[in-house]
């Protein structure tokens, strides 16, 4: 068959491609139509979500999200195509250019992307990463079990252990860590400078008030927390600590002019 011009030829090719995408011929010459999707089929299809990349761009992570909750986390090399997959995993983070961390139901995992070796830290309930120092901070323990805070290097080795820790927040710059400890029903707030030996300073020590809701200022120059006396049901107090001058300020709603008398500070005030 001869074509008048090249445009006519390509037009015919596109028509054939369109027809083949609609109708599939079996070996017996029968026609098989595409199956209509039902509502119960939707959960088997995932949504691909791009996540993070290593600092040098040689590794990327992405999440395949499913409505049934069986999400799968992937890490892939942009250089040689090597790929790792982690079913029902979450909270991915790159530590430097060669290590990758994530959480599962069993705890925290640190993977060496080059040799494939993985180290697991069980019973981790929360963690954060510092890209400045290539370190991880992990909160271990739940319920009535012993709770403590671990500062780990990118290999999973423990650099520091803080006993009795019940909550923490990493500063936005990734250089400091504020945390709350509980011992003998007394609460304390500590500030740790990552990368420094003996870098702990105590902001509040052995208080009967429950200390919670740690919140950093956006640039990491200060942080706040609230206290609640659970014995006398006293109204909550707001504390504000400035890093530059090492000063702690207190706001007492009852003494603050203009503060609504029918209102109090609570956890929801800072969410």
Short mmCIF file of C-alpha atoms in Angstrom, two decimals:
data_model
loop_
_atom_site.label_atom_id
_atom_site.label_comp_id
_atom_site.label_asym_id
_atom_site.label_seq_id
_atom_site.Cartn_x
_atom_site.Cartn_y
_atom_site.Cartn_z
CA UNK A 1 0.00 0.00 0.00
CA UNK A 2 1.32 3.43 -0.92
CA UNK A 3 0.72 6.55 1.16
CA UNK A 4 0.35 10.00 -0.30
CA UNK A 5 2.53 11.52 2.39
CA UNK A 6 4.25 10.72 5.66
CA UNK A 7 1.51 12.43 7.69
CA UNK A 8 -1.07 9.96 6.37
CA UNK A 9 1.18 7.06 7.33
CA UNK A 10 1.59 8.18 10.94
CA UNK A 11 -2.10 8.92 11.27
CA UNK A 12 -2.88 5.33 10.36
CA UNK A 13 -0.31 4.10 12.91
CA UNK A 14 -1.95 6.07 15.70
CA UNK A 15 -5.36 4.67 14.78
CA UNK A 16 -3.99 1.12 14.98
CA UNK A 17 -2.44 1.78 18.40
CA UNK A 18 -5.75 3.15 19.67
CA UNK A 19 -7.65 0.11 18.43
CA UNK A 20 -5.17 -2.30 19.99
CA UNK A 21 -5.48 -0.55 23.34
CA UNK A 22 -9.23 -1.17 23.33
CA UNK A 23 -9.52 -4.67 21.88
CA UNK A 24 -7.28 -7.65 22.54
CA UNK A 25 -7.44 -10.64 20.24
CA UNK A 26 -6.94 -14.07 21.76
CA UNK A 27 -5.25 -16.95 19.97
CA UNK A 28 -8.70 -18.27 18.99
CA UNK A 29 -9.70 -15.07 17.37
CA UNK A 30 -12.17 -14.20 20.12
CA UNK A 31 -12.51 -10.63 21.36
CA UNK A 32 -11.81 -9.87 25.05
CA UNK A 33 -13.13 -6.58 26.37
CA UNK A 34 -11.55 -4.69 29.25
CA UNK A 35 -12.95 -5.49 32.68
CA UNK A 36 -14.98 -2.80 34.40
CA UNK A 37 -13.61 -1.74 37.79
CA UNK A 38 -15.79 -2.24 40.82
CA UNK A 39 -15.65 -0.27 44.04
CA UNK A 40 -14.21 -3.28 45.89
CA UNK A 41 -11.31 -3.36 43.41
CA UNK A 42 -10.06 0.12 44.31
CA UNK A 43 -7.99 -0.85 47.39
CA UNK A 44 -5.65 -3.04 45.28
CA UNK A 45 -4.46 0.02 43.37
CA UNK A 46 -1.87 2.15 45.13
CA UNK A 47 -0.95 5.81 44.98
CA UNK A 48 2.72 6.55 44.42
CA UNK A 49 4.04 9.30 46.68
CA UNK A 50 7.51 10.75 46.12
CA UNK A 51 9.26 11.13 49.43
CA UNK A 52 12.90 12.07 50.04
CA UNK A 53 16.34 11.88 48.49
CA UNK A 54 19.87 11.59 49.85
CA UNK A 55 21.98 14.74 49.97
CA UNK A 56 24.03 13.70 46.92
CA UNK A 57 20.92 12.64 44.98
CA UNK A 58 22.14 9.07 44.47
CA UNK A 59 19.22 7.53 46.37
CA UNK A 60 15.51 8.33 46.46
CA UNK A 61 12.66 6.97 48.56
CA UNK A 62 9.01 6.74 47.63
CA UNK A 63 5.89 5.28 49.21
CA UNK A 64 3.19 3.19 47.57
CA UNK A 65 0.06 4.11 49.52
CA UNK A 66 -2.93 1.72 49.65
CA UNK A 67 -6.39 2.34 51.10
CA UNK A 68 -6.20 -0.92 53.04
CA UNK A 69 -3.21 0.42 55.01
CA UNK A 70 -0.68 -2.07 53.63
CA UNK A 71 1.69 0.63 52.41
CA UNK A 72 5.11 -0.25 51.00
CA UNK A 73 8.22 1.91 51.27
CA UNK A 74 10.84 1.78 48.50
CA UNK A 75 14.41 3.07 48.25
CA UNK A 76 16.08 3.11 44.85
CA UNK A 77 19.50 4.07 43.51
CA UNK A 78 19.47 6.72 40.79
CA UNK A 79 22.85 5.40 39.61
CA UNK A 80 22.53 1.62 39.19
CA UNK A 81 18.81 1.02 39.83
CA UNK A 82 19.33 -1.08 42.97
CA UNK A 83 16.11 -1.15 44.99
CA UNK A 84 14.98 -2.04 48.51
CA UNK A 85 11.37 -2.52 49.61
CA UNK A 86 9.87 -2.47 53.10
CA UNK A 87 6.22 -3.58 53.55
CA UNK A 88 4.15 -1.67 56.11
CA UNK A 89 6.98 0.79 56.86
CA UNK A 90 6.88 4.52 57.57
CA UNK A 91 8.87 7.59 58.67
CA UNK A 92 11.77 7.35 56.19
CA UNK A 93 14.92 9.47 56.51
CA UNK A 94 18.35 9.51 54.90
CA UNK A 95 21.36 9.77 57.22
CA UNK A 96 24.18 11.12 55.13
CA UNK A 97 24.56 9.63 51.66
CA UNK A 98 24.85 5.95 52.50
CA UNK A 99 22.38 5.16 55.30
CA UNK A 100 18.61 5.08 55.47
CA UNK A 101 16.23 4.76 58.43
CA UNK A 102 12.56 3.87 58.78
CA UNK A 103 10.12 2.47 61.35
CA UNK A 104 7.99 -0.65 61.37
CA UNK A 105 5.77 -2.33 63.94
CA UNK A 106 8.86 -3.79 65.60
CA UNK A 107 10.85 -0.56 65.96
CA UNK A 108 13.51 1.49 64.19
CA UNK A 109 15.66 0.16 61.35
CA UNK A 110 18.94 1.57 59.98
CA UNK A 111 20.04 0.29 56.57
CA UNK A 112 23.46 0.55 54.94
CA UNK A 113 22.45 1.19 51.33
CA UNK A 114 25.76 -0.01 49.91
CA UNK A 115 26.15 -3.42 51.54
CA UNK A 116 22.49 -4.02 52.44
CA UNK A 117 23.19 -4.67 56.12
CA UNK A 118 20.46 -3.56 58.50
CA UNK A 119 20.41 -2.85 62.23
CA UNK A 120 17.19 -2.89 64.25
CA UNK A 121 16.46 -1.02 67.47
CA UNK A 122 13.31 -2.55 68.99
CA UNK A 123 10.49 -0.79 70.86
CA UNK A 124 11.15 2.64 69.35
CA UNK A 125 7.98 4.75 69.55
CA UNK A 126 9.30 7.97 68.00
CA UNK A 127 12.48 9.23 66.37
CA UNK A 128 14.02 12.20 64.56
CA UNK A 129 17.13 12.65 62.44
CA UNK A 130 19.79 15.36 62.44
CA UNK A 131 21.20 15.97 58.98
CA UNK A 132 23.84 18.27 60.50
CA UNK A 133 25.52 15.57 62.58
CA UNK A 134 24.22 12.44 60.74
CA UNK A 135 22.62 11.26 63.97
CA UNK A 136 19.29 9.83 65.08
CA UNK A 137 17.40 10.43 68.30
CA UNK A 138 15.02 7.64 69.29
CA UNK A 139 12.51 7.32 72.14
CA UNK A 140 12.40 3.74 73.40
CA UNK A 141 9.74 2.06 75.55
CA UNK A 142 6.00 2.34 76.02
CA UNK A 143 3.35 1.61 78.63
CA UNK A 144 4.86 0.49 81.91
CA UNK A 145 8.21 -0.52 80.39
CA UNK A 146 11.39 1.45 81.03
CA UNK A 147 11.63 4.54 78.83
CA UNK A 148 14.80 6.21 77.64
CA UNK A 149 16.21 8.35 74.86
CA UNK A 150 18.99 7.14 72.55
CA UNK A 151 21.30 9.32 70.48
CA UNK A 152 22.63 7.11 67.66
CA UNK A 153 25.20 7.58 64.93
CA UNK A 154 24.41 6.59 61.33
CA UNK A 155 25.63 3.05 62.01
CA UNK A 156 23.18 2.59 64.87
CA UNK A 157 25.79 2.85 67.62
CA UNK A 158 24.67 4.54 70.85
CA UNK A 159 26.39 7.86 71.49
CA UNK A 160 24.27 8.83 74.50
CA UNK A 161 21.47 7.34 76.61
CA UNK A 162 19.09 9.43 78.70
CA UNK A 163 17.06 7.40 81.19
CA UNK A 164 13.49 8.25 82.12
CA UNK A 165 12.78 10.30 78.97
CA UNK A 166 9.09 10.41 78.04
CA UNK A 167 9.04 12.97 75.19
CA UNK A 168 11.37 15.07 73.05
CA UNK A 169 11.55 17.54 70.17
CA UNK A 170 14.42 18.16 67.77
CA UNK A 171 15.18 21.80 66.97
CA UNK A 172 14.41 22.97 63.41
CA UNK A 173 18.14 23.35 62.69
CA UNK A 174 18.86 19.79 63.88
CA UNK A 175 21.52 20.88 66.38
CA UNK A 176 19.64 20.80 69.69
CA UNK A 177 17.22 18.55 71.47
CA UNK A 178 14.77 19.38 74.26
CA UNK A 179 13.23 16.54 76.25
CA UNK A 180 11.19 15.69 79.35
CA UNK A 181 12.16 13.04 81.89
CA UNK A 182 10.10 11.50 84.68
CA UNK A 183 11.60 9.90 87.79
CA UNK A 184 9.86 9.16 91.09
CA UNK A 185 6.80 11.09 89.82
CA UNK A 186 8.93 14.22 89.35
CA UNK A 187 9.44 15.90 85.98
CA UNK A 188 12.48 17.63 84.47
CA UNK A 189 13.21 19.42 81.19
CA UNK A 190 16.66 19.07 79.66
CA UNK A 191 18.40 20.66 76.68
CA UNK A 192 21.00 18.65 74.76
CA UNK A 193 23.41 20.09 72.22
CA UNK A 194 24.10 17.36 69.69
CA UNK A 195 27.72 16.81 68.69
CA UNK A 196 29.03 18.07 72.03
CA UNK A 197 30.24 15.82 74.85
CA UNK A 198 28.43 16.52 78.12
CA UNK A 199 26.19 18.95 76.28
CA UNK A 200 23.19 18.61 78.63
CA UNK A 201 21.80 21.54 80.58
CA UNK A 202 18.72 21.33 82.81
CA UNK A 203 16.00 23.94 82.37
CA UNK A 204 13.59 22.63 85.04
CA UNK A 205 14.51 19.95 87.58
CA UNK A 206 12.35 17.63 89.69
CA UNK A 207 9.06 19.45 89.38
CA UNK A 208 5.81 18.01 90.73
CA UNK A 209 4.03 19.54 87.73
CA UNK A 210 3.49 17.45 84.63
CA UNK A 211 5.61 19.05 81.88
CA UNK A 212 4.54 18.54 78.27
CA UNK A 213 3.84 20.04 74.83
CA UNK A 214 7.43 20.85 73.87
CA UNK A 215 7.37 23.35 70.99
CA UNK A 216 10.29 24.99 69.18
CA UNK A 217 10.32 28.49 67.75
CA UNK A 218 10.58 28.20 63.94
CA UNK A 219 14.26 29.19 63.81
CA UNK A 220 15.26 27.25 66.92
CA UNK A 221 16.06 30.30 69.02
CA UNK A 222 13.65 29.37 71.81
CA UNK A 223 11.17 26.70 72.91
CA UNK A 224 8.10 26.53 75.11
CA UNK A 225 6.27 23.96 77.22
CA UNK A 226 3.33 23.89 79.61
CA UNK A 227 2.95 22.51 83.12
CA UNK A 228 -0.05 21.08 84.89
CA UNK A 229 -0.28 20.34 88.60
CA UNK A 230 -2.19 17.06 88.68
CA UNK A 231 -2.47 17.00 92.48
CA UNK A 232 -4.17 20.35 93.09
CA UNK A 233 -5.71 20.73 89.61
CA UNK A 234 -4.11 24.15 89.32
CA UNK A 235 -4.46 25.92 85.99
CA UNK A 236 -1.64 25.30 83.54
CA UNK A 237 1.41 27.55 83.25
CA UNK A 238 3.29 28.41 80.07
CA UNK A 239 7.11 28.41 80.09
CA UNK A 240 9.28 30.04 77.43
CA UNK A 241 13.05 29.50 77.26
CA UNK A 242 15.44 31.66 75.21
CA UNK A 243 18.61 29.99 73.99
CA UNK A 244 20.69 33.17 73.55
CA UNK A 245 20.50 34.47 77.12
CA UNK A 246 19.58 31.20 78.88
CA UNK A 247 16.47 32.81 80.39
CA UNK A 248 13.24 31.07 81.40
CA UNK A 249 10.00 33.10 81.39
CA UNK A 250 6.67 32.09 82.92
CA UNK A 251 3.13 33.08 81.98
CA UNK A 252 0.50 32.61 84.70
CA UNK A 253 -2.98 33.07 83.21
CA UNK A 254 -4.47 34.22 86.55
CA UNK A 255 -1.98 37.10 86.74
CA UNK A 256 -2.03 38.02 83.07
CA UNK A 257 -4.11 41.11 82.31
CA UNK A 258 -6.72 40.45 79.66
CA UNK A 259 -6.47 36.65 79.79
CA UNK A 260 -10.04 35.20 79.70
CA UNK A 261 -11.05 33.97 83.15
CA UNK A 262 -13.08 31.12 81.70
CA UNK A 263 -10.12 29.81 79.67
CA UNK A 264 -7.01 27.80 80.52
CA UNK A 265 -3.89 26.54 78.76
CA UNK A 266 -3.97 22.94 77.56
CA UNK A 267 -2.31 20.67 75.02
CA UNK A 268 -4.71 21.71 72.26
CA UNK A 269 -3.63 25.35 72.56
CA UNK A 270 -0.37 24.59 70.78
CA UNK A 271 -1.44 22.07 68.15
#
